[in-house]
Amino acid sequence: MRLATWNVNSVKARLPRLLDWLAEVRPDIVCLQETKCSADAFPAEEVGALGYAVAAHGDGRWNGVALLSTAGLDEVTLSFPGEPGFAELDGVGAARPEARAIGATCGGIRVWSLYAPNGRTVGSPHYAYKLDWFAALRDALQAELAAGPVVACGDYNVAPTDADVWDPALFAGSTHVTPAERQALADLRALGLHDVVPTPMKGPHPFTYWDYRAGMFHQNKGMRIDLVYASADVAGRVRSAYVDREARKGKGPSDHAPIVVDLRP
């Protein structure tokens, strides 16, 4: 079984690239993030022509997640139990959960596509929301792990270690690298989830994100913030995992590259 996760940074803008990539790489299960479209507007027909069942969760503004599968798509869940929202988004104080999580059972594995909040600046309400979101995710995944195999993939917007950013000194005091954010990841691993670290296609670091500006991609000045967290029974089946850096090249790419994981039967 081949599983992949990719922050596409707008599925409509990236649709030709996505379709070509799906046809070439042929993953069985795909977790997409930052689709930036409503569920009704997701290009399910185009993706379906390649043999994929589709489940999408989006509000049409930003965020947005989806699951594509040729291995079954059952028990679809939009958002995870207890997922917090951010009150300022609708201007009336209601903390509605954003479109940041979708789960389904695919090929006997409970798969989650996750797009964690950015956090913006340390100490801001957005940062507090990010930490609250991770705390709720921990509780939700603890319950999922008790029920069977789990893979939680996506853009976590946290670099697990200093080795996962191209220059740690430049990120000092910024989000994505704070002790509290990294502790949130450690709390997920403490549940029994394993960080499936992919092999890089260039250089020693398996970066998955490079800013569009100033030639960052070509200089390999990136971050590893897209992660595959798997329960022990799934992690033990991993045959290989790699960052598909080729998908970040060319005209009009996402600023993220996909991670592709091959599992033994």
CSV table of C-alpha atoms in Angstrom, one decimal:
chain,number,residue,atom,x,y,z
A,1,MET,CA,0.0,0.0,0.0
A,2,ARG,CA,1.3,3.4,-0.9
A,3,LEU,CA,0.2,6.4,1.2
A,4,ALA,CA,1.0,10.1,0.6
A,5,THR,CA,0.4,13.5,2.2
A,6,TRP,CA,0.7,16.8,0.5
A,7,ASN,CA,-0.2,20.4,1.3
A,8,VAL,CA,-1.2,21.5,-2.2
A,9,ASN,CA,-1.8,25.2,-1.3
A,10,SER,CA,-5.0,25.4,-3.3
A,11,VAL,CA,-6.3,22.3,-5.1
A,12,LYS,CA,-7.8,24.3,-7.9
A,13,ALA,CA,-4.6,26.2,-8.6
A,14,ARG,CA,-2.6,23.0,-8.4
A,15,LEU,CA,-5.2,20.6,-10.1
A,16,PRO,CA,-3.2,19.9,-13.3
A,17,ARG,CA,-0.1,19.2,-11.3
A,18,LEU,CA,-2.0,17.1,-8.8
A,19,LEU,CA,-3.7,15.0,-11.5
A,20,ASP,CA,-0.4,14.4,-13.3
A,21,TRP,CA,1.3,13.5,-10.0
A,22,LEU,CA,-1.5,11.0,-9.0
A,23,ALA,CA,-1.3,9.3,-12.4
A,24,GLU,CA,2.5,9.0,-12.1
A,25,VAL,CA,3.0,8.1,-8.5
A,26,ARG,CA,-0.3,6.1,-8.0
A,27,PRO,CA,-0.7,6.4,-4.2
A,28,ASP,CA,-3.5,4.3,-2.8
A,29,ILE,CA,-4.3,6.8,-0.1
A,30,VAL,CA,-3.7,10.6,-0.3
A,31,CYS,CA,-4.1,13.2,2.5
A,32,LEU,CA,-4.3,16.7,1.1
A,33,GLN,CA,-4.2,20.0,3.1
A,34,GLU,CA,-4.8,23.6,2.4
A,35,THR,CA,-7.2,22.8,-0.4
A,36,LYS,CA,-8.8,26.3,-0.1
A,37,CYS,CA,-12.2,25.2,-1.4
A,38,SER,CA,-15.5,24.1,-0.1
A,39,ALA,CA,-16.4,20.4,-0.1
A,40,ASP,CA,-18.9,21.0,-3.0
A,41,ALA,CA,-16.2,22.8,-5.1
A,42,PHE,CA,-13.6,20.1,-4.6
A,43,PRO,CA,-12.7,18.6,-8.0
A,44,ALA,CA,-14.0,15.1,-7.1
A,45,GLU,CA,-15.0,14.3,-10.7
A,46,GLU,CA,-11.5,14.9,-12.1
A,47,VAL,CA,-9.8,13.0,-9.3
A,48,GLY,CA,-12.5,10.2,-9.5
A,49,ALA,CA,-11.6,9.6,-13.1
A,50,LEU,CA,-8.3,8.3,-11.8
A,51,GLY,CA,-10.1,5.8,-9.6
A,52,TYR,CA,-10.2,7.6,-6.3
A,53,ALA,CA,-13.1,7.9,-3.9
A,54,VAL,CA,-13.0,11.4,-2.3
A,55,ALA,CA,-14.0,12.9,1.0
A,56,ALA,CA,-13.4,16.7,1.4
A,57,HIS,CA,-13.9,19.2,4.2
A,58,GLY,CA,-13.6,22.9,3.5
A,59,ASP,CA,-15.3,26.3,3.9
A,60,GLY,CA,-14.2,27.8,0.6
A,61,ARG,CA,-12.0,30.5,2.2
A,62,TRP,CA,-8.8,29.0,3.3
A,63,ASN,CA,-7.6,25.8,5.1
A,64,GLY,CA,-9.4,22.8,3.8
A,65,VAL,CA,-8.5,19.1,3.9
A,66,ALA,CA,-9.3,16.0,1.9
A,67,LEU,CA,-8.8,12.3,1.6
A,68,LEU,CA,-8.5,10.4,-1.7
A,69,SER,CA,-8.5,6.6,-1.6
A,70,THR,CA,-8.6,3.5,-3.9
A,71,ALA,CA,-8.4,1.3,-0.8
A,72,GLY,CA,-11.9,2.1,0.6
A,73,LEU,CA,-13.2,5.3,2.3
A,74,ASP,CA,-15.4,4.4,5.2
A,75,GLU,CA,-16.5,6.1,8.5
A,76,VAL,CA,-15.7,9.6,7.3
A,77,THR,CA,-15.3,12.1,10.1
A,78,LEU,CA,-15.2,15.9,9.5
A,79,SER,CA,-13.1,17.5,12.3
A,80,PHE,CA,-12.1,15.4,15.3
A,81,PRO,CA,-14.0,15.2,18.6
A,82,GLY,CA,-13.4,18.2,20.8
A,83,GLU,CA,-11.6,20.2,18.1
A,84,PRO,CA,-11.6,23.8,19.1
A,85,GLY,CA,-12.3,26.7,16.8
A,86,PHE,CA,-11.1,30.3,16.6
A,87,ALA,CA,-13.7,32.8,17.8
A,88,GLU,CA,-12.6,35.8,15.8
A,89,LEU,CA,-13.2,34.1,12.4
A,90,ASP,CA,-16.9,34.8,12.1
A,91,GLY,CA,-17.0,38.0,14.0
A,92,VAL,CA,-19.7,37.0,16.4
A,93,GLY,CA,-17.7,35.2,19.0
A,94,ALA,CA,-18.7,31.6,18.1
A,95,ALA,CA,-15.7,29.3,18.2
A,96,ARG,CA,-16.5,27.2,15.1
A,97,PRO,CA,-14.0,24.5,14.3
A,98,GLU,CA,-12.1,25.3,11.0
A,99,ALA,CA,-11.7,22.8,8.2
A,100,ARG,CA,-8.5,21.4,9.5
A,101,ALA,CA,-9.1,17.7,10.0
A,102,ILE,CA,-10.8,14.8,8.2
A,103,GLY,CA,-10.6,11.1,9.0
A,104,ALA,CA,-11.7,7.9,7.4
A,105,THR,CA,-11.0,4.2,7.4
A,106,CYS,CA,-9.0,3.2,4.4
A,107,GLY,CA,-7.7,-0.3,3.8
A,108,GLY,CA,-8.1,-1.2,7.5
A,109,ILE,CA,-6.2,1.9,8.7
A,110,ARG,CA,-7.8,4.9,10.4
A,111,VAL,CA,-6.3,7.8,8.4
A,112,TRP,CA,-6.4,11.4,9.3
A,113,SER,CA,-5.5,14.4,7.1
A,114,LEU,CA,-4.5,17.3,9.3
A,115,TYR,CA,-3.7,20.9,8.8
A,116,ALA,CA,-2.6,22.5,12.1
A,117,PRO,CA,-3.0,26.2,12.8
A,118,ASN,CA,0.0,28.3,12.0
A,119,GLY,CA,0.1,30.2,15.3
A,120,ARG,CA,1.3,33.4,13.6
A,121,THR,CA,3.2,35.0,16.5
A,122,VAL,CA,4.2,33.6,19.9
A,123,GLY,CA,1.9,34.8,22.7
A,124,SER,CA,-0.9,35.8,20.3
A,125,PRO,CA,-4.5,34.4,20.4
A,126,HIS,CA,-3.6,32.4,17.3
A,127,TYR,CA,-0.7,30.8,19.1
A,128,ALA,CA,-2.9,29.8,22.1
A,129,TYR,CA,-5.4,28.4,19.7
A,130,LYS,CA,-2.7,26.3,18.0
A,131,LEU,CA,-1.7,24.8,21.4
A,132,ASP,CA,-5.3,24.1,22.3
A,133,TRP,CA,-5.9,22.5,18.9
A,134,PHE,CA,-2.9,20.1,19.5
A,135,ALA,CA,-4.1,19.3,23.0
A,136,ALA,CA,-7.5,18.3,21.7
A,137,LEU,CA,-5.9,16.3,18.8
A,138,ARG,CA,-3.9,14.4,21.4
A,139,ASP,CA,-7.1,13.4,23.2
A,140,ALA,CA,-8.8,12.4,19.9
A,141,LEU,CA,-5.9,10.3,18.7
A,142,GLN,CA,-5.6,8.6,22.0
A,143,ALA,CA,-9.2,7.3,21.5
A,144,GLU,CA,-8.4,6.3,17.9
A,145,LEU,CA,-5.3,4.4,18.9
A,146,ALA,CA,-7.4,2.3,21.3
A,147,ALA,CA,-9.5,1.2,18.4
A,148,GLY,CA,-6.9,0.0,15.9
A,149,PRO,CA,-4.2,1.1,13.4
A,150,VAL,CA,-3.8,4.9,12.9
A,151,VAL,CA,-1.9,7.2,10.6
A,152,ALA,CA,-2.1,11.0,11.2
A,153,CYS,CA,-0.6,12.8,8.2
A,154,GLY,CA,-0.4,16.4,7.3
A,155,ASP,CA,1.0,19.8,7.7
A,156,TYR,CA,1.7,20.1,11.4
A,157,ASN,CA,3.2,23.6,11.2
A,158,VAL,CA,5.9,22.5,13.7
A,159,ALA,CA,9.5,21.5,13.1
A,160,PRO,CA,10.2,18.7,15.5
A,161,THR,CA,13.9,19.5,16.1
A,162,ASP,CA,16.5,22.1,15.2
A,163,ALA,CA,17.7,19.7,12.5
A,164,ASP,CA,14.3,20.2,10.8
A,165,VAL,CA,14.9,23.9,9.9
A,166,TRP,CA,17.7,25.2,7.6
A,167,ASP,CA,19.0,27.7,10.1
A,168,PRO,CA,17.8,27.4,13.7
A,169,ALA,CA,19.2,30.8,14.7
A,170,LEU,CA,16.9,32.5,12.3
A,171,PHE,CA,13.8,31.0,13.8
A,172,ALA,CA,14.6,31.8,17.5
A,173,GLY,CA,11.6,33.3,19.1
A,174,SER,CA,9.3,32.4,16.2
A,175,THR,CA,6.4,30.0,16.0
A,176,HIS,CA,7.0,26.5,14.6
A,177,VAL,CA,10.0,25.8,16.8
A,178,THR,CA,9.0,26.8,20.3
A,179,PRO,CA,9.3,24.4,23.2
A,180,ALA,CA,5.5,24.3,23.7
A,181,GLU,CA,4.9,23.4,20.1
A,182,ARG,CA,7.5,20.7,20.1
A,183,GLN,CA,6.1,19.4,23.4
A,184,ALA,CA,2.8,19.1,21.7
A,185,LEU,CA,4.4,16.8,19.1
A,186,ALA,CA,6.2,14.9,21.8
A,187,ASP,CA,2.8,14.4,23.6
A,188,LEU,CA,1.5,12.8,20.4
A,189,ARG,CA,4.5,10.5,20.2
A,190,ALA,CA,4.0,9.6,23.8
A,191,LEU,CA,0.7,8.0,22.8
A,192,GLY,CA,2.6,5.5,20.8
A,193,LEU,CA,2.7,7.3,17.5
A,194,HIS,CA,5.9,7.0,15.5
A,195,ASP,CA,7.4,9.8,13.4
A,196,VAL,CA,8.0,8.2,9.9
A,197,VAL,CA,10.9,10.3,8.8
A,198,PRO,CA,11.2,10.3,5.0
A,199,THR,CA,14.4,10.1,3.0
A,200,PRO,CA,15.4,13.4,1.3
A,201,MET,CA,16.0,13.6,-2.4
A,202,LYS,CA,18.6,16.3,-1.9
A,203,GLY,CA,20.9,17.1,0.9
A,204,PRO,CA,20.9,15.6,4.4
A,205,HIS,CA,17.6,17.0,5.7
A,206,PRO,CA,14.2,15.8,4.6
A,207,PHE,CA,12.6,19.2,4.3
A,208,THR,CA,9.1,19.4,3.0
A,209,TYR,CA,8.5,23.2,2.9
A,210,TRP,CA,10.4,26.0,1.2
A,211,ASP,CA,9.2,29.6,1.1
A,212,TYR,CA,8.5,30.9,-2.4
A,213,ARG,CA,10.8,33.9,-1.8
A,214,ALA,CA,14.5,34.5,-2.6
A,215,GLY,CA,15.3,31.1,-4.2
A,216,MET,CA,14.8,29.3,-1.0
A,217,PHE,CA,13.9,26.0,-2.7
A,218,HIS,CA,16.9,26.0,-5.0
A,219,GLN,CA,19.2,26.8,-2.0
A,220,ASN,CA,17.4,24.0,0.0
A,221,LYS,CA,16.6,26.5,2.8
A,222,GLY,CA,13.5,24.7,4.0
A,223,MET,CA,11.7,23.1,7.0
A,224,ARG,CA,10.3,19.7,7.9
A,225,ILE,CA,6.8,20.5,9.0
A,226,ASP,CA,4.8,18.0,7.1
A,227,LEU,CA,4.7,14.8,9.1
A,228,VAL,CA,3.5,11.2,9.0
A,229,TYR,CA,2.7,9.9,12.5
A,230,ALA,CA,1.8,6.2,12.6
A,231,SER,CA,0.8,3.7,15.2
A,232,ALA,CA,3.4,1.0,15.9
A,233,ASP,CA,1.6,-1.6,13.8
A,234,VAL,CA,1.6,0.7,10.8
A,235,ALA,CA,5.1,2.0,11.4
A,236,GLY,CA,6.4,-1.6,11.5
A,237,ARG,CA,5.1,-2.1,7.9
A,238,VAL,CA,7.0,0.9,6.4
A,239,ARG,CA,9.2,-0.3,3.6
A,240,SER,CA,10.3,3.1,2.4
A,241,ALA,CA,9.4,6.8,2.8
A,242,TYR,CA,10.6,9.8,0.8
A,243,VAL,CA,10.0,13.4,0.1
A,244,ASP,CA,9.0,13.8,-3.5
A,245,ARG,CA,11.1,16.9,-4.2
A,246,GLU,CA,10.4,16.8,-7.9
A,247,ALA,CA,6.8,17.8,-7.2
A,248,ARG,CA,8.0,21.1,-5.8
A,249,LYS,CA,9.8,22.0,-9.1
A,250,GLY,CA,8.5,23.7,-12.2
A,251,LYS,CA,5.9,26.3,-12.9
A,252,GLY,CA,3.3,27.1,-10.3
A,253,PRO,CA,4.2,24.5,-7.6
A,254,SER,CA,2.9,24.3,-4.1
A,255,ASP,CA,5.4,25.5,-1.5
A,256,HIS,CA,5.3,22.0,0.0
A,257,ALA,CA,6.5,18.7,-1.4
A,258,PRO,CA,4.6,15.5,-0.9
A,259,ILE,CA,5.7,12.7,1.4
A,260,VAL,CA,5.2,9.2,0.0
A,261,VAL,CA,5.2,6.1,2.2
A,262,ASP,CA,5.2,2.5,1.0
A,263,LEU,CA,3.8,-0.1,3.4
A,264,ARG,CA,4.4,-3.8,3.3
A,265,PRO,CA,1.2,-6.0,3.2
